[in-house]
Coordinates of C-alpha atoms and ligand atoms in Angstrom, one line a residue:
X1 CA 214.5 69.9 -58.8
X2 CA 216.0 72.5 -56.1
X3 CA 215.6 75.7 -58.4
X4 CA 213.0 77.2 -60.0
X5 CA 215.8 78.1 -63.0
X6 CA 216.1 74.4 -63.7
X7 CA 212.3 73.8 -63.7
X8 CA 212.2 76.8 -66.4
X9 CA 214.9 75.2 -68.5
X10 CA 212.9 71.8 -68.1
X11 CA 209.3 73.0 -69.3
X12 CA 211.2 75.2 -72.4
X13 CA 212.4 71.6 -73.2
X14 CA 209.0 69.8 -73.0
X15 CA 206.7 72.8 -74.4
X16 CA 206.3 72.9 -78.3
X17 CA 203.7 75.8 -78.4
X18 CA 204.6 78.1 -75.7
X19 CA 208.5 80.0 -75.8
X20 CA 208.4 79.7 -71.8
X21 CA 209.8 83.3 -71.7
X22 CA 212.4 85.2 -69.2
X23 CA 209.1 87.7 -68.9
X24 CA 206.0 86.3 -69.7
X25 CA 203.9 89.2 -71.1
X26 CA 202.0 87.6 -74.3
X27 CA 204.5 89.7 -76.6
X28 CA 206.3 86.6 -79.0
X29 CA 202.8 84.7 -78.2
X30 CA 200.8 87.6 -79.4
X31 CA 197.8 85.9 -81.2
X32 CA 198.7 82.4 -80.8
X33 CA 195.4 80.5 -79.9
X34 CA 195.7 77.6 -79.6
X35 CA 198.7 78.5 -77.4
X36 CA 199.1 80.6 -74.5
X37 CA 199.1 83.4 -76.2
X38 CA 196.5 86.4 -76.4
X39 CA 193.3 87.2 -79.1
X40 CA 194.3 89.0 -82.5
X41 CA 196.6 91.5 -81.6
X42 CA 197.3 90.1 -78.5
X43 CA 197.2 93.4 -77.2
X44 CA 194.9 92.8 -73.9
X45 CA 197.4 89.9 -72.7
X46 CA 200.3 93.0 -73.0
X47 CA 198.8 95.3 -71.4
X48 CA 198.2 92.9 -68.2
X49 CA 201.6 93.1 -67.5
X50 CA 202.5 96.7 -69.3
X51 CA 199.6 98.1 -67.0
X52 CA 201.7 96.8 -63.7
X53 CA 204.5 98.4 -64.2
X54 CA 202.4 102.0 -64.0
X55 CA 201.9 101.1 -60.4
X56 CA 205.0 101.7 -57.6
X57 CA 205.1 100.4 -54.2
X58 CA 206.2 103.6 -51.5
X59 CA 209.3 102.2 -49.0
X60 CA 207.9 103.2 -45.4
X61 CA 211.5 101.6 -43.4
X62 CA 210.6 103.3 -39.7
X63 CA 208.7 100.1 -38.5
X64 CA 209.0 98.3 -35.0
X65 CA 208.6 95.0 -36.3
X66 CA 210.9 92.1 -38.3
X67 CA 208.4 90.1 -39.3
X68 CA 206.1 89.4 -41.5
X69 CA 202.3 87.6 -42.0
X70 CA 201.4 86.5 -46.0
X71 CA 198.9 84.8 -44.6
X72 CA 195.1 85.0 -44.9
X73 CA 192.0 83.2 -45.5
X74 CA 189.8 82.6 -48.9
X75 CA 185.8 81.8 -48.0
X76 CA 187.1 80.8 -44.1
X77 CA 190.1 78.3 -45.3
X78 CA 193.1 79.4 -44.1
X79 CA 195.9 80.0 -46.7
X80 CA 199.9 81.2 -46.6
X81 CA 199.8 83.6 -49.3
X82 CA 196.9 85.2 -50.7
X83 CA 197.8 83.9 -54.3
X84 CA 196.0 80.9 -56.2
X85 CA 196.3 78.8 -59.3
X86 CA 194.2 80.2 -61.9
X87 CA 192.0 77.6 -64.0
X88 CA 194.2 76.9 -67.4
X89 CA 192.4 74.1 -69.4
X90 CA 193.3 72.5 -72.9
X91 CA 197.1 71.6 -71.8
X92 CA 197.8 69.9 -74.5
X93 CA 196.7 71.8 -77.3
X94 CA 198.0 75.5 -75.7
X95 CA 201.1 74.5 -74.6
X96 CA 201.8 71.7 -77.3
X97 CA 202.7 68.6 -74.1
X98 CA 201.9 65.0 -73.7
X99 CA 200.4 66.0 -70.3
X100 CA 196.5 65.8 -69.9
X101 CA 194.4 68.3 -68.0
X102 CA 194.0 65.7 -65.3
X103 CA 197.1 65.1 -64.8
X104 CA 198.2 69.0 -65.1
X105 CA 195.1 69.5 -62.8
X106 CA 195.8 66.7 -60.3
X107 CA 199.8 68.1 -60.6
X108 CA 198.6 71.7 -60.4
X109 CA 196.5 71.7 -56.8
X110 CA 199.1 69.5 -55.3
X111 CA 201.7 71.7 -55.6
X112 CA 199.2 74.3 -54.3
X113 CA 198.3 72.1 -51.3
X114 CA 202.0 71.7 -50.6
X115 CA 202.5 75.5 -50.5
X116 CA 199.3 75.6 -48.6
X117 CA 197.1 77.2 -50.9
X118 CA 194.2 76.7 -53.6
X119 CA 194.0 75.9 -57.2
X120 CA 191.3 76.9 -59.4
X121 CA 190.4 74.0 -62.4
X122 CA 189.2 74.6 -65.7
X123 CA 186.9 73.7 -67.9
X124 CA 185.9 72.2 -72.3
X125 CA 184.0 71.0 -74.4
X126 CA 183.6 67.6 -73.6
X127 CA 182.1 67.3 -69.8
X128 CA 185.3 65.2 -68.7
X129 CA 187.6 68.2 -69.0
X130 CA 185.1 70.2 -65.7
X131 CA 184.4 66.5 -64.2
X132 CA 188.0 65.0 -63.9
X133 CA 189.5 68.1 -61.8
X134 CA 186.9 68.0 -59.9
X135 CA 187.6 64.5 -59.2
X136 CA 191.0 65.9 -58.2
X137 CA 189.6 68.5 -56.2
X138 CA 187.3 65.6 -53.7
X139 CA 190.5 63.7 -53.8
X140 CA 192.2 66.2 -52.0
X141 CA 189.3 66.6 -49.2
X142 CA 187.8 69.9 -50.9
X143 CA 191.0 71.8 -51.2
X144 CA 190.3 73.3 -54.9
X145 CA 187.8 75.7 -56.6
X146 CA 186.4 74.0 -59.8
X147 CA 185.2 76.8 -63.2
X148 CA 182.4 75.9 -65.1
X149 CA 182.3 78.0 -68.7
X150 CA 179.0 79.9 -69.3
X151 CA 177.2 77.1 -71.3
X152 CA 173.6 76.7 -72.3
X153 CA 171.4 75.1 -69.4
X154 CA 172.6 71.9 -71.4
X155 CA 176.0 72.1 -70.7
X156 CA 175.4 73.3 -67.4
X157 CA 172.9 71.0 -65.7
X158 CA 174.9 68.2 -65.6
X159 CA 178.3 69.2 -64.2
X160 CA 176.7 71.6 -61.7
X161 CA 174.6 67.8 -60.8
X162 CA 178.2 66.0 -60.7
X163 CA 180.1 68.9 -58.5
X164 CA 176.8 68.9 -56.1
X165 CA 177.7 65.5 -55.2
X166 CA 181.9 66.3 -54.7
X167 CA 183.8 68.4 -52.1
X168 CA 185.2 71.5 -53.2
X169 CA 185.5 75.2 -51.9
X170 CA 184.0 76.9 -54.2
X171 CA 182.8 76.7 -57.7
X172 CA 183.7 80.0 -60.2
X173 CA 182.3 80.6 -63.5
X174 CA 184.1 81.9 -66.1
X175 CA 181.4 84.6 -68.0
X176 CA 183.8 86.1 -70.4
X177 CA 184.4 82.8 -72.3
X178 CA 181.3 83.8 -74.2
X179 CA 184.2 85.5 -76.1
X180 CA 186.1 82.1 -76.9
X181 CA 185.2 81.7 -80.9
X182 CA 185.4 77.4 -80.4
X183 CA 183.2 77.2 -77.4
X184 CA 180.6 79.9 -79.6
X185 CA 180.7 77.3 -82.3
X186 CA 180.6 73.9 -80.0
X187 CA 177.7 71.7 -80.1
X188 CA 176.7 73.2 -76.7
X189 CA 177.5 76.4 -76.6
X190 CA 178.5 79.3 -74.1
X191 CA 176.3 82.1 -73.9
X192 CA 176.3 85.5 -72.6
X193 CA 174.9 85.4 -68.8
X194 CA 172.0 87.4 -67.4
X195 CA 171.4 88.2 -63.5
X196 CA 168.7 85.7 -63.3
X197 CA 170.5 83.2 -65.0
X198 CA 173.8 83.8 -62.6
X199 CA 170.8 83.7 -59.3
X200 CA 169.8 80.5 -60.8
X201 CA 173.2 79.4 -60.5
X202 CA 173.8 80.7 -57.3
X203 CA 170.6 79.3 -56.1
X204 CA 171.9 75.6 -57.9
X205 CA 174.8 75.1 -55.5
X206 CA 176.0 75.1 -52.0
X207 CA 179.1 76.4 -52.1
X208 CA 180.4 80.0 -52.8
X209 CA 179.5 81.8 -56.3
X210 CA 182.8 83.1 -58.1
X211 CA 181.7 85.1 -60.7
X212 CA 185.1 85.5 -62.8
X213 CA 185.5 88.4 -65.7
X214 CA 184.7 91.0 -64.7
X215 CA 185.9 94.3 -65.9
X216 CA 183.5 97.0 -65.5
X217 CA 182.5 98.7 -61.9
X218 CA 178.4 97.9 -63.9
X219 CA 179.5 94.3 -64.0
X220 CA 180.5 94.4 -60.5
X221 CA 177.6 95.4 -59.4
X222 CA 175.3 92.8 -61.5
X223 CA 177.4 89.6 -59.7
X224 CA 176.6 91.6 -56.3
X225 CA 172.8 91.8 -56.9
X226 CA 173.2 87.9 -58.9
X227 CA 174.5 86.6 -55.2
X228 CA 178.1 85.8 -55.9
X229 CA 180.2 85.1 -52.8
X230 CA 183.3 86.5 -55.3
X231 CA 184.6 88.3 -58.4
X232 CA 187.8 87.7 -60.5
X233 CA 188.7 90.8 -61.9
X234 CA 189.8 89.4 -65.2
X235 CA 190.1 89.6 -69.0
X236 CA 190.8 86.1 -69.2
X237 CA 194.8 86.6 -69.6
X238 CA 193.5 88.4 -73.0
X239 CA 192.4 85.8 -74.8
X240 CA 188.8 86.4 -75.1
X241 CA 188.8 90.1 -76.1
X242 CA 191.7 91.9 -78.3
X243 CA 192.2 95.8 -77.1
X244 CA 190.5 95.1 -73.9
X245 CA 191.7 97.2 -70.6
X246 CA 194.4 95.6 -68.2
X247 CA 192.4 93.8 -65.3
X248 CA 195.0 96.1 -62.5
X249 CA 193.8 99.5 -64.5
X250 CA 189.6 98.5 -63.7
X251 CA 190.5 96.8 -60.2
X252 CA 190.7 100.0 -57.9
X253 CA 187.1 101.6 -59.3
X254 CA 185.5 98.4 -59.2
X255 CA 187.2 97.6 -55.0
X256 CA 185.8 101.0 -53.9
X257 CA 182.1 100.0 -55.3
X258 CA 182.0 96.5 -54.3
X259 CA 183.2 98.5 -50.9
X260 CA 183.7 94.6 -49.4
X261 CA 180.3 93.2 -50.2
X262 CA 181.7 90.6 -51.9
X263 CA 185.6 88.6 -52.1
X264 CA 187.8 90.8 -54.9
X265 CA 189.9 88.2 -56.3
X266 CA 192.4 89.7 -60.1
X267 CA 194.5 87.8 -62.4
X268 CA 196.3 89.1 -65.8
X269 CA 199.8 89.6 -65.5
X270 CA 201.2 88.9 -62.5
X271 CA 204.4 87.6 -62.1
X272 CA 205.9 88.4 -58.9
X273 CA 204.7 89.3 -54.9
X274 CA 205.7 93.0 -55.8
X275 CA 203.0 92.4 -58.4
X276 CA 200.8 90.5 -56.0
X277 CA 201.2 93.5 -53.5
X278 CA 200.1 96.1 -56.0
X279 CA 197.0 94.2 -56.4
X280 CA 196.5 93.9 -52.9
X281 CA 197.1 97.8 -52.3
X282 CA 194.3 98.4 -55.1
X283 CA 191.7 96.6 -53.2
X284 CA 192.2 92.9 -54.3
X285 CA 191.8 90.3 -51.5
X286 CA 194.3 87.8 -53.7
X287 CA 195.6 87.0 -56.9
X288 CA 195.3 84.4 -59.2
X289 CA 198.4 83.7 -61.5
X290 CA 197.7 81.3 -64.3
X291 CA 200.5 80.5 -67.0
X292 CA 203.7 80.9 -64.8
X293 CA 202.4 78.4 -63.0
X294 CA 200.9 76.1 -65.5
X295 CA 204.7 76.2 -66.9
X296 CA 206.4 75.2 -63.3
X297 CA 204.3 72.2 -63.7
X298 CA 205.2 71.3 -67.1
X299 CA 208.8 71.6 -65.6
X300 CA 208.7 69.6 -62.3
X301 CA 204.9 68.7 -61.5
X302 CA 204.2 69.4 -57.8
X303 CA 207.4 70.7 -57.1
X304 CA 207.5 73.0 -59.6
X305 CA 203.9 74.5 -58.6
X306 CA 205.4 74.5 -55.1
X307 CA 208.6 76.1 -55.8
X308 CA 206.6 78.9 -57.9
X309 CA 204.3 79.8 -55.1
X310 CA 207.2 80.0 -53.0
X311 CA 209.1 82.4 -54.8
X312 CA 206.0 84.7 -55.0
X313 CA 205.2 84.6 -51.3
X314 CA 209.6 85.5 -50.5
X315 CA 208.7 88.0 -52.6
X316 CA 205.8 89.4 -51.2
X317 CA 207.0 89.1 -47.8
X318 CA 209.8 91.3 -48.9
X319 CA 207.9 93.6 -50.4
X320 CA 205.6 94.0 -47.2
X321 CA 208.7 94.4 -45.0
X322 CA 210.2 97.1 -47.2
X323 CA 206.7 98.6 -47.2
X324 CA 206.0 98.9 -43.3
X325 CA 203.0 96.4 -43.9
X326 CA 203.0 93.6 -40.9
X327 CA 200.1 91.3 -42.2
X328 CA 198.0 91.5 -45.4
X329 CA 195.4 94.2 -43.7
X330 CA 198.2 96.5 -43.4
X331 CA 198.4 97.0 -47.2
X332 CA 196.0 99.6 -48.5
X333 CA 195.8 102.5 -51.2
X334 CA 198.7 104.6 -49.2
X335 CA 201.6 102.0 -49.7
X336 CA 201.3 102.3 -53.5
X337 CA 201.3 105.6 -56.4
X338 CA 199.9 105.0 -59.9
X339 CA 202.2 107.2 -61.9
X340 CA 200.3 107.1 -65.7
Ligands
FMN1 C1 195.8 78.2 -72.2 C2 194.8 78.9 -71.2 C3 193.7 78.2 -70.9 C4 192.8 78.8 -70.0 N1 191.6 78.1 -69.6 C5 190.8 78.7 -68.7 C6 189.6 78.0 -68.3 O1 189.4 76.9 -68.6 N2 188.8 78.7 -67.4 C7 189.0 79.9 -67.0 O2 188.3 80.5 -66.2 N3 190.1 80.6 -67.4 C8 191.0 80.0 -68.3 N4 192.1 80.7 -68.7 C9 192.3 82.1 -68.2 C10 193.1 82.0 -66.8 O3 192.4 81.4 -65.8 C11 193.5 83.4 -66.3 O4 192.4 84.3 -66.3 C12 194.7 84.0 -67.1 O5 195.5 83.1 -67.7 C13 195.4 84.9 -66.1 O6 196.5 85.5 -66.7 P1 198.0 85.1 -66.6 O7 198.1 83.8 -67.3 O8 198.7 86.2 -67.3 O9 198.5 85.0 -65.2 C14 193.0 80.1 -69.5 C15 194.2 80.8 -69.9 C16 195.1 80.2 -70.8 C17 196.4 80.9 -71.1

């Protein structure tokens, strides 16, 4: 497919479970897990995106350059846009598709690879659904960031075993799926993490730490003194906590006391570069965007991922150019006003 329209028409055909929406904000999916949509109320996933829109960008037009630099780099690899795929797991059962997650997965950091970025895999229940996107991750000579879920040593000691043995960037771990009621009541179960346990962790691997919920300045500060390399400033796209705060209303408190000691990545919400550039302008060094981009490759695998990612960075270059930013270091505090 040319147009990202057409890949949108495509995945509302395919997707039984999710409405693929004009605006994706977790309003008609409010409460539908399994499905895309947000925990109880679904409150936290709306207020992701209601959250945004409280934030303005400031025009600055007296400039003496015409171009513009999305580029930038995550733990020294060199990317076009500061924006990644955000681990989505369970394909089949949220978004009601005959596609498995290693095929979304395998589909997914392809089309990031083509649009010269990284994609972050997910994680279940059985060990397969961390093991196979990793696979996908060696397969494409490192370029992916595998997420293991907070399990019990159990659960933990043998994927950490298989990804020590595989080529990937980074590994994240996703903390607040303590909150996910099926992976409480699993066999092995997710627990809540300590600091020792997340040193332990750190200490484990040889790759970058990404330590990925976090929405307190406290919690920042616990992954700092755990080790971690990186933080997603996250509620999980809501679905782990109902009434929680958006992750852009926490990011700006929590950048200033990190105070770059550690990689500030945010996801919840974001659906365009203006988006991305708000982020950025609150102390975020990227983005992650997770169900636009698991629906582009429902709609047209690769291409769809590819043609997402594109969009976002046309947009964000825009929205640098309109902003007097050059490069991604220009953006900062001053180019934005949060008006509630
Ligand atoms: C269906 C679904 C599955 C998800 N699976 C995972 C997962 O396995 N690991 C993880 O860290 N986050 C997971 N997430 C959370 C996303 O990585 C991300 O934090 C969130 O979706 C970002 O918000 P956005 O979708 O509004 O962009 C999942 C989210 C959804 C909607």
């Amino acid at each position: 497919m040319k147009n990202l329209k057409d890949v949108f028409i495509s995945a509302k055909e395919k997707c039984t479970l999710c409405n693929v929406c004009v605006e994706c904000n977790g309003v008609v999916c409010k409460g539908k897990i399994p499905g895309p949509g947000g925990k109880g109320s679904g409150s936290s996933f709306i207020r992701n995106s209601l959250k945004l829109k409280d934030v303005k960008v400031v025009m600055n037009l007296i400039n003496d350059f015409s171009e513009v630099d999305t580029s930038t780099t995550l733990f020294n690899h060199n990317v076009d846009l500061p924006v990644y795929a955000a681990p989505i797991a369970g394909i089949k059962n949220n978004f009601g598709v005959e596609i498995s997650d290693k095929d979304y997965n395998s589909m997914m950091l392809k089309g990031c690879d083509m649009a010269n970025t990284i994609g972050f895999t997910g994680d279940g229940i059985s060990i397969d659904m961390f093991t196979l996107p990793v696979d996908e991750i060696d397969n494409l000579k490192g370029h992916g960031i595998c997420t293991i879920k907070p399990w019990v040593t159990q659960g933990t000691k043998p994927r950490i075993d298989y990804m020590n043995n595989k080529n990937v960037l980074a590994l994240a771990t996703d903390i607040d799926s303590a909150g996910l009621a099926h992976l409480r009541n699993s066999e092995v179960k997710v627990e809540i993490k300590s600091v020792q346990a997340l040193k332990e962790l750190k200490d484990s691997i040889q790759v970058p730490l990404i330590v990925k919920g976090i929405m307190s300045v406290k919690a920042a500060m616990c992954a700092l003194q755990a080790g971690a390399d990186a933080i997603v400033v996250s509620n999980h796209g809501g679905r782990c906590l109902d009434e929680s705060l958006s992750a852009i209303e926490v990011l700006h408190d929590i950048a200033i006391a990190v105070d770059g000691r550690m990689t500030i990545l945010v996801d919840g919400g974001f659906r365009t570069g203006g988006d991305v550039f708000k982020a950025l302008a609150l102390g975020a060094n990227g983005v992650l965007i997770g169900r636009p981009i698991t629906i582009s490759a429902i709609g047209d695998g690769a291409n769809g991922v590819h043609l997402y990612l594109n969009k976002i960075k046309d947009e964000l270059a825009d929205t640098m150019m309109m902003c007097g930013c050059n490069c991604i270091n220009d953006i900062n505090y001053d180019c934005i006003k949060v008006i509630n």
